Amino acid sequence: MTIVHSLQALRKALSGAPAHHPSVAFVPTMGALHHGHISLVAASRQLSPTVVVSIFVNPTQFNDPADFARYPKSLEQDIDMLEAAGTHLLFLPEVATLYPQGTQHLPAYPLGRLEELLEGVHRPGHFQGVCQVVHRLLEAVQPGQLLLGAKDYQQCMVIRQLLQHTTLPTQLHIVPTMREADGLAMSSRNRRLSADGRRQAASIYRTLRWFDSQWPHQPPAVLEAEASRQLLAAGFDSVDYISISHAHTLEPLLQADANEPAVVLAAAFLEGVRLIDNLPLGQQPA
Ligand code: PAF
């Protein structure tokens, strides 16, 4: 695996591949890698002969500076995992490499309602930051394929919108969420939980499964209130949202209707760690 830090070295390492050619697949990450990230590398290898991964903890997408400061880092282990997974090129930029003019006063992306719903409400500015960095990374790597994890459901929708807005000819692939044996969605943040917290965290997925088993037999508001109660009873400190939303727009569904494509999305704090997860409804094996 080749490791590059500068844009020049990145372009040189990719000089054999024409811009936006399907032969280059790209997985952007913030490091602290787990098997979910490795599943994105594995899926990339099925698509393209050249797999590029970036590790960059993007300061502009953290609305909470303490969260940025605490974001887990494990670069040596990450490098070993990426090498073992068959990554060809690892891009490790500095802040000044991606933001040569600094991180203030950056242009805004038109994200419409996506910024006003769910994560958009609870993490103001977060998706602008995601677009700022992903746009820069896509311009640098110029991949034909971009792979993202389904755990970040709303982020996938935001980046789809970014691709449309910028008319970048990169194809987006969304890879299913990888889960631990007890159902907890793999996340870099999980490693900040204590052993007890780690056990309690699995209740977020149990609650989503319960929600799925009830849909569409009860009104959304009743299910949301009960799901929130379940998470608090399981030891979560607070619930930002647990919401049944239209699967294509994320607008809240106000009535139970089996004909609408629906997804339940949750964000909740446990031991000060913010966990998110989601489950498309009506698609699980009984
Ligand atoms: O999902 C993430 O890890 C980040 O939001 C991303 C897409 C790498 C942008 O910093």
PDB file of C-alpha atoms and ligand atoms in Angstrom:
ATOM      1  CA  MET A   1       0.000   0.000   0.000  1.00  0.00           C
ATOM      2  CA  THR A   2       1.320   3.425  -0.950  1.00  0.00           C
ATOM      3  CA  ILE A   3       0.801   6.220   1.594  1.00  0.00           C
ATOM      4  CA  VAL A   4       0.652   9.811   0.384  1.00  0.00           C
ATOM      5  CA  HIS A   5       0.139  13.086   2.234  1.00  0.00           C
ATOM      6  CA  SER A   6       0.149  15.774  -0.459  1.00  0.00           C
ATOM      7  CA  LEU A   7      -2.180  16.434  -3.397  1.00  0.00           C
ATOM      8  CA  GLN A   8       0.792  16.252  -5.768  1.00  0.00           C
ATOM      9  CA  ALA A   9       1.839  12.823  -4.477  1.00  0.00           C
ATOM     10  CA  LEU A  10      -1.765  11.632  -4.689  1.00  0.00           C
ATOM     11  CA  ARG A  11      -2.117  12.744  -8.334  1.00  0.00           C
ATOM     12  CA  LYS A  12       1.264  11.188  -9.177  1.00  0.00           C
ATOM     13  CA  ALA A  13       0.279   7.859  -7.600  1.00  0.00           C
ATOM     14  CA  LEU A  14      -2.971   7.885  -9.618  1.00  0.00           C
ATOM     15  CA  SER A  15      -1.438   9.187 -12.829  1.00  0.00           C
ATOM     16  CA  GLY A  16      -2.223   5.970 -14.717  1.00  0.00           C
ATOM     17  CA  ALA A  17      -5.969   6.330 -14.103  1.00  0.00           C
ATOM     18  CA  PRO A  18      -8.046   8.829 -16.118  1.00  0.00           C
ATOM     19  CA  ALA A  19     -10.188  11.198 -14.018  1.00  0.00           C
ATOM     20  CA  HIS A  20     -13.428   9.653 -12.723  1.00  0.00           C
ATOM     21  CA  HIS A  21     -12.634   6.339 -14.354  1.00  0.00           C
ATOM     22  CA  PRO A  22     -14.533   3.364 -12.863  1.00  0.00           C
ATOM     23  CA  SER A  23     -11.167   1.724 -12.230  1.00  0.00           C
ATOM     24  CA  VAL A  24     -10.674   3.881  -9.114  1.00  0.00           C
ATOM     25  CA  ALA A  25     -12.887   3.307  -6.073  1.00  0.00           C
ATOM     26  CA  PHE A  26     -12.686   5.613  -3.080  1.00  0.00           C
ATOM     27  CA  VAL A  27     -13.574   5.168   0.588  1.00  0.00           C
ATOM     28  CA  PRO A  28     -13.366   8.384   2.662  1.00  0.00           C
ATOM     29  CA  THR A  29     -12.934   7.796   6.406  1.00  0.00           C
ATOM     30  CA  MET A  30     -12.004   9.586   9.598  1.00  0.00           C
ATOM     31  CA  GLY A  31      -9.859   6.661  10.779  1.00  0.00           C
ATOM     32  CA  ALA A  32     -10.339   4.625  13.975  1.00  0.00           C
ATOM     33  CA  LEU A  33     -11.242   1.918  11.514  1.00  0.00           C
ATOM     34  CA  HIS A  34     -13.419  -1.120  12.198  1.00  0.00           C
ATOM     35  CA  HIS A  35     -14.823  -3.986  10.143  1.00  0.00           C
ATOM     36  CA  GLY A  36     -17.525  -1.708   8.741  1.00  0.00           C
ATOM     37  CA  HIS A  37     -14.819   0.326   6.998  1.00  0.00           C
ATOM     38  CA  ILE A  38     -13.097  -2.850   5.875  1.00  0.00           C
ATOM     39  CA  SER A  39     -16.365  -4.039   4.311  1.00  0.00           C
ATOM     40  CA  LEU A  40     -16.283  -0.830   2.225  1.00  0.00           C
ATOM     41  CA  VAL A  41     -12.750  -1.669   1.082  1.00  0.00           C
ATOM     42  CA  ALA A  42     -13.865  -5.223   0.243  1.00  0.00           C
ATOM     43  CA  ALA A  43     -16.827  -3.887  -1.762  1.00  0.00           C
ATOM     44  CA  SER A  44     -14.480  -1.444  -3.541  1.00  0.00           C
ATOM     45  CA  ARG A  45     -12.220  -4.284  -4.555  1.00  0.00           C
ATOM     46  CA  GLN A  46     -15.180  -6.011  -6.210  1.00  0.00           C
ATOM     47  CA  LEU A  47     -15.802  -2.869  -8.271  1.00  0.00           C
ATOM     48  CA  SER A  48     -12.379  -1.498  -9.162  1.00  0.00           C
ATOM     49  CA  PRO A  49      -8.761  -2.600  -9.496  1.00  0.00           C
ATOM     50  CA  THR A  50      -7.516   0.465  -7.583  1.00  0.00           C
ATOM     51  CA  VAL A  51      -8.843   1.182  -4.089  1.00  0.00           C
ATOM     52  CA  VAL A  52      -8.074   4.522  -2.466  1.00  0.00           C
ATOM     53  CA  VAL A  53      -8.879   5.235   1.197  1.00  0.00           C
ATOM     54  CA  SER A  54      -8.506   8.575   2.960  1.00  0.00           C
ATOM     55  CA  ILE A  55      -8.122   9.129   6.684  1.00  0.00           C
ATOM     56  CA  PHE A  56      -8.854  12.690   7.728  1.00  0.00           C
ATOM     57  CA  VAL A  57     -10.664  13.868  10.840  1.00  0.00           C
ATOM     58  CA  ASN A  58     -12.429  16.813   9.256  1.00  0.00           C
ATOM     59  CA  PRO A  59     -12.642  19.741  11.712  1.00  0.00           C
ATOM     60  CA  THR A  60     -15.392  21.537   9.776  1.00  0.00           C
ATOM     61  CA  GLN A  61     -18.002  18.825  10.347  1.00  0.00           C
ATOM     62  CA  PHE A  62     -17.825  18.834  14.159  1.00  0.00           C
ATOM     63  CA  ASN A  63     -20.391  21.206  15.640  1.00  0.00           C
ATOM     64  CA  ASP A  64     -19.015  20.306  19.098  1.00  0.00           C
ATOM     65  CA  PRO A  65     -15.253  21.059  19.531  1.00  0.00           C
ATOM     66  CA  ALA A  66     -15.063  18.573  22.455  1.00  0.00           C
ATOM     67  CA  ASP A  67     -16.357  15.829  20.162  1.00  0.00           C
ATOM     68  CA  PHE A  68     -13.626  16.714  17.639  1.00  0.00           C
ATOM     69  CA  ALA A  69     -10.942  16.648  20.342  1.00  0.00           C
ATOM     70  CA  ARG A  70     -12.160  13.261  21.637  1.00  0.00           C
ATOM     71  CA  TYR A  71     -12.530  11.623  18.226  1.00  0.00           C
ATOM     72  CA  PRO A  72     -10.656   8.288  18.511  1.00  0.00           C
ATOM     73  CA  LYS A  73      -7.391   7.847  16.610  1.00  0.00           C
ATOM     74  CA  SER A  74      -5.473   4.636  15.856  1.00  0.00           C
ATOM     75  CA  LEU A  75      -3.374   5.342  12.780  1.00  0.00           C
ATOM     76  CA  GLU A  76      -0.898   2.454  13.050  1.00  0.00           C
ATOM     77  CA  GLN A  77      -3.650  -0.096  13.516  1.00  0.00           C
ATOM     78  CA  ASP A  78      -5.652   1.540  10.688  1.00  0.00           C
ATOM     79  CA  ILE A  79      -2.690   1.202   8.316  1.00  0.00           C
ATOM     80  CA  ASP A  80      -2.310  -2.494   9.186  1.00  0.00           C
ATOM     81  CA  MET A  81      -6.029  -3.123   8.635  1.00  0.00           C
ATOM     82  CA  LEU A  82      -6.081  -1.302   5.293  1.00  0.00           C
ATOM     83  CA  GLU A  83      -2.990  -3.110   4.083  1.00  0.00           C
ATOM     84  CA  ALA A  84      -4.433  -6.499   5.060  1.00  0.00           C
ATOM     85  CA  ALA A  85      -7.697  -5.599   3.271  1.00  0.00           C
ATOM     86  CA  GLY A  86      -5.877  -4.940  -0.006  1.00  0.00           C
ATOM     87  CA  THR A  87      -6.023  -1.119  -0.163  1.00  0.00           C
ATOM     88  CA  HIS A  88      -3.722   0.274  -2.841  1.00  0.00           C
ATOM     89  CA  LEU A  89      -3.398   3.899  -1.837  1.00  0.00           C
ATOM     90  CA  LEU A  90      -3.913   5.685   1.489  1.00  0.00           C
ATOM     91  CA  PHE A  91      -4.333   9.456   1.414  1.00  0.00           C
ATOM     92  CA  LEU A  92      -3.466  11.135   4.730  1.00  0.00           C
ATOM     93  CA  PRO A  93      -3.827  14.894   4.209  1.00  0.00           C
ATOM     94  CA  GLU A  94      -3.202  17.656   6.754  1.00  0.00           C
ATOM     95  CA  VAL A  95      -5.849  20.316   7.427  1.00  0.00           C
ATOM     96  CA  ALA A  96      -3.850  22.873   5.372  1.00  0.00           C
ATOM     97  CA  THR A  97      -3.695  20.456   2.427  1.00  0.00           C
ATOM     98  CA  LEU A  98      -7.475  20.306   2.087  1.00  0.00           C
ATOM     99  CA  TYR A  99      -8.196  23.811   3.379  1.00  0.00           C
ATOM    100  CA  PRO A 100      -5.320  25.987   2.088  1.00  0.00           C
ATOM    101  CA  GLN A 101      -7.400  29.143   2.704  1.00  0.00           C
ATOM    102  CA  GLY A 102      -8.362  28.029   6.225  1.00  0.00           C
ATOM    103  CA  THR A 103     -11.574  26.497   7.549  1.00  0.00           C
ATOM    104  CA  GLN A 104     -13.593  29.703   8.039  1.00  0.00           C
ATOM    105  CA  HIS A 105     -16.001  31.402   5.607  1.00  0.00           C
ATOM    106  CA  LEU A 106     -16.330  28.444   3.273  1.00  0.00           C
ATOM    107  CA  PRO A 107     -19.075  28.534   0.632  1.00  0.00           C
ATOM    108  CA  ALA A 108     -22.382  26.881   1.550  1.00  0.00           C
ATOM    109  CA  TYR A 109     -23.905  23.927  -0.300  1.00  0.00           C
ATOM    110  CA  PRO A 110     -27.622  23.921  -1.105  1.00  0.00           C
ATOM    111  CA  LEU A 111     -28.892  21.005   0.995  1.00  0.00           C
ATOM    112  CA  GLY A 112     -32.492  22.154   1.406  1.00  0.00           C
ATOM    113  CA  ARG A 113     -34.641  20.130   3.780  1.00  0.00           C
ATOM    114  CA  LEU A 114     -31.871  17.608   4.496  1.00  0.00           C
ATOM    115  CA  GLU A 115     -30.248  20.225   6.716  1.00  0.00           C
ATOM    116  CA  GLU A 116     -33.465  20.928   8.578  1.00  0.00           C
ATOM    117  CA  LEU A 117     -34.304  17.361   9.590  1.00  0.00           C
ATOM    118  CA  LEU A 118     -32.899  14.911  12.164  1.00  0.00           C
ATOM    119  CA  GLU A 119     -29.063  15.235  12.191  1.00  0.00           C
ATOM    120  CA  GLY A 120     -29.461  18.623  10.517  1.00  0.00           C
ATOM    121  CA  VAL A 121     -31.386  19.908  13.549  1.00  0.00           C
ATOM    122  CA  HIS A 122     -29.169  18.352  16.205  1.00  0.00           C
ATOM    123  CA  ARG A 123     -25.799  18.983  14.550  1.00  0.00           C
ATOM    124  CA  PRO A 124     -26.058  22.418  12.922  1.00  0.00           C
ATOM    125  CA  GLY A 125     -23.440  22.900  10.221  1.00  0.00           C
ATOM    126  CA  HIS A 126     -22.430  19.237  10.280  1.00  0.00           C
ATOM    127  CA  PHE A 127     -23.551  18.427   6.748  1.00  0.00           C
ATOM    128  CA  GLN A 128     -21.994  21.600   5.352  1.00  0.00           C
ATOM    129  CA  GLY A 129     -18.722  20.336   6.816  1.00  0.00           C
ATOM    130  CA  VAL A 130     -19.253  16.878   5.345  1.00  0.00           C
ATOM    131  CA  CYS A 131     -19.852  18.431   1.896  1.00  0.00           C
ATOM    132  CA  GLN A 132     -16.828  20.710   2.214  1.00  0.00           C
ATOM    133  CA  VAL A 133     -14.495  17.812   2.868  1.00  0.00           C
ATOM    134  CA  VAL A 134     -16.057  15.214   0.573  1.00  0.00           C
ATOM    135  CA  HIS A 135     -16.117  17.699  -2.317  1.00  0.00           C
ATOM    136  CA  ARG A 136     -12.407  18.449  -1.790  1.00  0.00           C
ATOM    137  CA  LEU A 137     -11.561  14.760  -1.475  1.00  0.00           C
ATOM    138  CA  LEU A 138     -13.498  13.904  -4.644  1.00  0.00           C
ATOM    139  CA  GLU A 139     -11.721  16.662  -6.555  1.00  0.00           C
ATOM    140  CA  ALA A 140      -8.384  15.348  -5.293  1.00  0.00           C
ATOM    141  CA  VAL A 141      -8.932  11.610  -5.869  1.00  0.00           C
ATOM    142  CA  GLN A 142     -11.277  11.905  -8.903  1.00  0.00           C
ATOM    143  CA  PRO A 143     -12.700   8.414  -8.350  1.00  0.00           C
ATOM    144  CA  GLY A 144     -15.188   6.653 -10.599  1.00  0.00           C
ATOM    145  CA  GLN A 145     -16.799   4.986  -7.579  1.00  0.00           C
ATOM    146  CA  LEU A 146     -17.502   6.276  -4.090  1.00  0.00           C
ATOM    147  CA  LEU A 147     -18.416   3.887  -1.280  1.00  0.00           C
ATOM    148  CA  LEU A 148     -20.249   4.916   1.876  1.00  0.00           C
ATOM    149  CA  GLY A 149     -21.797   2.996   4.754  1.00  0.00           C
ATOM    150  CA  ALA A 150     -25.579   2.810   5.203  1.00  0.00           C
ATOM    151  CA  LYS A 151     -25.269   3.487   8.944  1.00  0.00           C
ATOM    152  CA  ASP A 152     -24.962   7.185   8.075  1.00  0.00           C
ATOM    153  CA  TYR A 153     -28.285   7.170   6.230  1.00  0.00           C
ATOM    154  CA  GLN A 154     -28.763  10.932   6.063  1.00  0.00           C
ATOM    155  CA  GLN A 155     -25.095  11.516   5.173  1.00  0.00           C
ATOM    156  CA  CYS A 156     -25.535   9.185   2.174  1.00  0.00           C
ATOM    157  CA  MET A 157     -28.488  11.310   1.028  1.00  0.00           C
ATOM    158  CA  VAL A 158     -26.497  14.522   1.533  1.00  0.00           C
ATOM    159  CA  ILE A 159     -23.562  13.203  -0.496  1.00  0.00           C
ATOM    160  CA  ARG A 160     -25.915  12.019  -3.245  1.00  0.00           C
ATOM    161  CA  GLN A 161     -27.187  15.602  -3.366  1.00  0.00           C
ATOM    162  CA  LEU A 162     -23.596  16.912  -3.387  1.00  0.00           C
ATOM    163  CA  LEU A 163     -22.816  14.727  -6.408  1.00  0.00           C
ATOM    164  CA  GLN A 164     -25.877  16.061  -8.226  1.00  0.00           C
ATOM    165  CA  HIS A 165     -25.070  19.668  -7.323  1.00  0.00           C
ATOM    166  CA  THR A 166     -21.416  19.468  -8.390  1.00  0.00           C
ATOM    167  CA  THR A 167     -22.213  17.224 -11.412  1.00  0.00           C
ATOM    168  CA  LEU A 168     -19.189  15.144 -10.497  1.00  0.00           C
ATOM    169  CA  PRO A 169     -19.459  11.926 -12.531  1.00  0.00           C
ATOM    170  CA  THR A 170     -18.749   9.643  -9.562  1.00  0.00           C
ATOM    171  CA  GLN A 171     -21.057   6.723  -8.905  1.00  0.00           C
ATOM    172  CA  LEU A 172     -22.236   6.332  -5.302  1.00  0.00           C
ATOM    173  CA  HIS A 173     -22.504   2.862  -3.745  1.00  0.00           C
ATOM    174  CA  ILE A 174     -24.072   2.407  -0.328  1.00  0.00           C
ATOM    175  CA  VAL A 175     -22.850  -0.621   1.570  1.00  0.00           C
ATOM    176  CA  PRO A 176     -25.038  -2.293   4.253  1.00  0.00           C
ATOM    177  CA  THR A 177     -24.301  -1.552   7.905  1.00  0.00           C
ATOM    178  CA  MET A 178     -21.963  -4.030   9.594  1.00  0.00           C
ATOM    179  CA  ARG A 179     -23.181  -5.096  13.022  1.00  0.00           C
ATOM    180  CA  GLU A 180     -21.628  -6.763  16.049  1.00  0.00           C
ATOM    181  CA  ALA A 181     -23.052 -10.157  17.107  1.00  0.00           C
ATOM    182  CA  ASP A 182     -25.585  -8.408  19.409  1.00  0.00           C
ATOM    183  CA  GLY A 183     -26.723  -6.086  16.607  1.00  0.00           C
ATOM    184  CA  LEU A 184     -24.850  -2.918  17.579  1.00  0.00           C
ATOM    185  CA  ALA A 185     -23.889  -1.016  14.415  1.00  0.00           C
ATOM    186  CA  MET A 186     -20.103  -0.859  14.095  1.00  0.00           C
ATOM    187  CA  SER A 187     -18.836   2.659  14.729  1.00  0.00           C
ATOM    188  CA  SER A 188     -15.552   4.280  15.652  1.00  0.00           C
ATOM    189  CA  ARG A 189     -17.363   5.877  18.584  1.00  0.00           C
ATOM    190  CA  ASN A 190     -18.204   2.491  20.144  1.00  0.00           C
ATOM    191  CA  ARG A 191     -14.654   2.221  21.457  1.00  0.00           C
ATOM    192  CA  ARG A 192     -15.335   5.150  23.800  1.00  0.00           C
ATOM    193  CA  LEU A 193     -17.935   3.075  25.692  1.00  0.00           C
ATOM    194  CA  SER A 194     -17.177   1.183  28.906  1.00  0.00           C
ATOM    195  CA  ALA A 195     -17.832  -2.588  28.962  1.00  0.00           C
ATOM    196  CA  ASP A 196     -21.235  -1.934  30.571  1.00  0.00           C
ATOM    197  CA  GLY A 197     -22.015   0.842  28.102  1.00  0.00           C
ATOM    198  CA  ARG A 198     -21.044  -1.422  25.241  1.00  0.00           C
ATOM    199  CA  ARG A 199     -23.619  -4.019  26.437  1.00  0.00           C
ATOM    200  CA  GLN A 200     -26.328  -1.380  26.894  1.00  0.00           C
ATOM    201  CA  ALA A 201     -25.606   0.133  23.471  1.00  0.00           C
ATOM    202  CA  ALA A 202     -27.018  -2.933  21.710  1.00  0.00           C
ATOM    203  CA  SER A 203     -30.492  -1.903  22.875  1.00  0.00           C
ATOM    204  CA  ILE A 204     -30.563   0.761  20.157  1.00  0.00           C
ATOM    205  CA  TYR A 205     -30.761  -1.993  17.511  1.00  0.00           C
ATOM    206  CA  ARG A 206     -33.188  -4.064  19.622  1.00  0.00           C
ATOM    207  CA  THR A 207     -35.432  -1.002  19.814  1.00  0.00           C
ATOM    208  CA  LEU A 208     -35.259  -0.465  16.039  1.00  0.00           C
ATOM    209  CA  ARG A 209     -36.166  -4.139  15.504  1.00  0.00           C
ATOM    210  CA  TRP A 210     -39.070  -3.787  17.940  1.00  0.00           C
ATOM    211  CA  PHE A 211     -40.182  -0.703  16.027  1.00  0.00           C
ATOM    212  CA  ASP A 212     -40.093  -2.683  12.790  1.00  0.00           C
ATOM    213  CA  SER A 213     -42.205  -5.467  14.346  1.00  0.00           C
ATOM    214  CA  GLN A 214     -44.905  -2.892  15.264  1.00  0.00           C
ATOM    215  CA  TRP A 215     -44.987  -1.031  11.962  1.00  0.00           C
ATOM    216  CA  PRO A 216     -47.532  -0.124  10.550  1.00  0.00           C
ATOM    217  CA  HIS A 217     -49.934  -1.331  13.261  1.00  0.00           C
ATOM    218  CA  GLN A 218     -49.569   1.709  15.521  1.00  0.00           C
ATOM    219  CA  PRO A 219     -49.286   5.457  14.786  1.00  0.00           C
ATOM    220  CA  PRO A 220     -45.719   6.807  14.398  1.00  0.00           C
ATOM    221  CA  ALA A 221     -45.996   9.141  17.406  1.00  0.00           C
ATOM    222  CA  VAL A 222     -46.995   6.261  19.723  1.00  0.00           C
ATOM    223  CA  LEU A 223     -44.134   4.085  18.486  1.00  0.00           C
ATOM    224  CA  GLU A 224     -41.599   6.922  18.713  1.00  0.00           C
ATOM    225  CA  ALA A 225     -42.578   7.722  22.312  1.00  0.00           C
ATOM    226  CA  GLU A 226     -42.385   4.061  23.343  1.00  0.00           C
ATOM    227  CA  ALA A 227     -39.049   3.522  21.528  1.00  0.00           C
ATOM    228  CA  SER A 228     -37.585   6.554  23.282  1.00  0.00           C
ATOM    229  CA  ARG A 229     -38.818   5.220  26.641  1.00  0.00           C
ATOM    230  CA  GLN A 230     -37.173   1.854  25.876  1.00  0.00           C
ATOM    231  CA  LEU A 231     -33.799   3.486  25.164  1.00  0.00           C
ATOM    232  CA  LEU A 232     -33.897   5.537  28.371  1.00  0.00           C
ATOM    233  CA  ALA A 233     -34.945   2.431  30.355  1.00  0.00           C
ATOM    234  CA  ALA A 234     -31.988   0.556  28.834  1.00  0.00           C
ATOM    235  CA  GLY A 235     -29.575   3.134  30.250  1.00  0.00           C
ATOM    236  CA  PHE A 236     -29.239   5.769  27.511  1.00  0.00           C
ATOM    237  CA  ASP A 237     -28.693   9.267  28.963  1.00  0.00           C
ATOM    238  CA  SER A 238     -30.837  11.081  26.389  1.00  0.00           C
ATOM    239  CA  VAL A 239     -32.449  10.611  22.998  1.00  0.00           C
ATOM    240  CA  ASP A 240     -31.934  13.260  20.294  1.00  0.00           C
ATOM    241  CA  TYR A 241     -34.551  11.630  18.093  1.00  0.00           C
ATOM    242  CA  ILE A 242     -36.105   8.363  17.146  1.00  0.00           C
ATOM    243  CA  SER A 243     -38.124   9.081  14.081  1.00  0.00           C
ATOM    244  CA  ILE A 244     -40.039   7.259  11.432  1.00  0.00           C
ATOM    245  CA  SER A 245     -39.354   9.030   8.184  1.00  0.00           C
ATOM    246  CA  HIS A 246     -40.008   8.712   4.503  1.00  0.00           C
ATOM    247  CA  ALA A 247     -37.129   6.595   3.194  1.00  0.00           C
ATOM    248  CA  HIS A 248     -36.489   8.873   0.176  1.00  0.00           C
ATOM    249  CA  THR A 249     -37.001  12.359   1.655  1.00  0.00           C
ATOM    250  CA  LEU A 250     -36.569  11.868   5.424  1.00  0.00           C
ATOM    251  CA  GLU A 251     -39.717  13.907   6.009  1.00  0.00           C
ATOM    252  CA  PRO A 252     -41.440  12.587   9.164  1.00  0.00           C
ATOM    253  CA  LEU A 253     -44.261  10.139   8.468  1.00  0.00           C
ATOM    254  CA  LEU A 254     -47.253  11.305  10.465  1.00  0.00           C
ATOM    255  CA  GLN A 255     -49.488   8.320   9.794  1.00  0.00           C
ATOM    256  CA  ALA A 256     -48.893   4.596   9.644  1.00  0.00           C
ATOM    257  CA  ASP A 257     -49.034   3.614   6.001  1.00  0.00           C
ATOM    258  CA  ALA A 258     -47.553   0.352   4.755  1.00  0.00           C
ATOM    259  CA  ASN A 259     -47.398   1.763   1.214  1.00  0.00           C
ATOM    260  CA  GLU A 260     -44.899   4.509   2.044  1.00  0.00           C
ATOM    261  CA  PRO A 261     -41.198   3.509   1.973  1.00  0.00           C
ATOM    262  CA  ALA A 262     -40.202   4.076   5.595  1.00  0.00           C
ATOM    263  CA  VAL A 263     -37.050   4.090   7.679  1.00  0.00           C
ATOM    264  CA  VAL A 264     -36.659   4.515  11.413  1.00  0.00           C
ATOM    265  CA  LEU A 265     -33.638   6.561  12.454  1.00  0.00           C
ATOM    266  CA  ALA A 266     -32.274   7.090  15.942  1.00  0.00           C
ATOM    267  CA  ALA A 267     -29.621   9.209  17.648  1.00  0.00           C
ATOM    268  CA  ALA A 268     -29.044   8.877  21.373  1.00  0.00           C
ATOM    269  CA  PHE A 269     -26.357   9.496  23.981  1.00  0.00           C
ATOM    270  CA  LEU A 270     -24.882   6.779  26.155  1.00  0.00           C
ATOM    271  CA  GLU A 271     -22.000   7.585  28.551  1.00  0.00           C
ATOM    272  CA  GLY A 272     -21.644  10.896  26.679  1.00  0.00           C
ATOM    273  CA  VAL A 273     -21.141   9.080  23.362  1.00  0.00           C
ATOM    274  CA  ARG A 274     -23.575   9.925  20.573  1.00  0.00           C
ATOM    275  CA  LEU A 275     -24.682   6.782  18.732  1.00  0.00           C
ATOM    276  CA  ILE A 276     -26.776   6.716  15.560  1.00  0.00           C
ATOM    277  CA  ASP A 277     -28.459   3.864  13.747  1.00  0.00           C
ATOM    278  CA  ASN A 278     -31.316   3.244  11.325  1.00  0.00           C
ATOM    279  CA  LEU A 279     -33.442   0.445   9.938  1.00  0.00           C
ATOM    280  CA  PRO A 280     -35.517   0.485   6.743  1.00  0.00           C
ATOM    281  CA  LEU A 281     -38.942  -0.811   7.798  1.00  0.00           C
ATOM    282  CA  GLY A 282     -40.685  -3.880   6.498  1.00  0.00           C
ATOM    283  CA  GLN A 283     -37.553  -5.438   5.034  1.00  0.00           C
ATOM    284  CA  GLN A 284     -36.282  -7.621   7.885  1.00  0.00           C
ATOM    285  CA  PRO A 285     -36.603 -11.403   7.900  1.00  0.00           C
ATOM    286  CA  ALA A 286     -39.266 -12.415  10.436  1.00  0.00           C
TER     287      ALA A 286
HETATM  288  O1  PAF B   1     -18.580   9.238   7.651  1.00  0.00           O
HETATM  289  C1  PAF B   1     -17.457   9.735   7.862  1.00  0.00           C
HETATM  290  O2  PAF B   1     -16.535   9.088   8.393  1.00  0.00           O
HETATM  291  C2  PAF B   1     -17.210  11.189   7.475  1.00  0.00           C
HETATM  292  O3  PAF B   1     -18.359  11.959   7.628  1.00  0.00           O
HETATM  293  C3  PAF B   1     -16.628  11.354   6.058  1.00  0.00           C
HETATM  294  C4  PAF B   1     -17.601  10.880   4.989  1.00  0.00           C
HETATM  295  C5  PAF B   1     -15.321  10.577   5.939  1.00  0.00           C
HETATM  296  C6  PAF B   1     -16.336  12.835   5.793  1.00  0.00           C
HETATM  297  O4  PAF B   1     -15.416  13.339   6.722  1.00  0.00           O
END
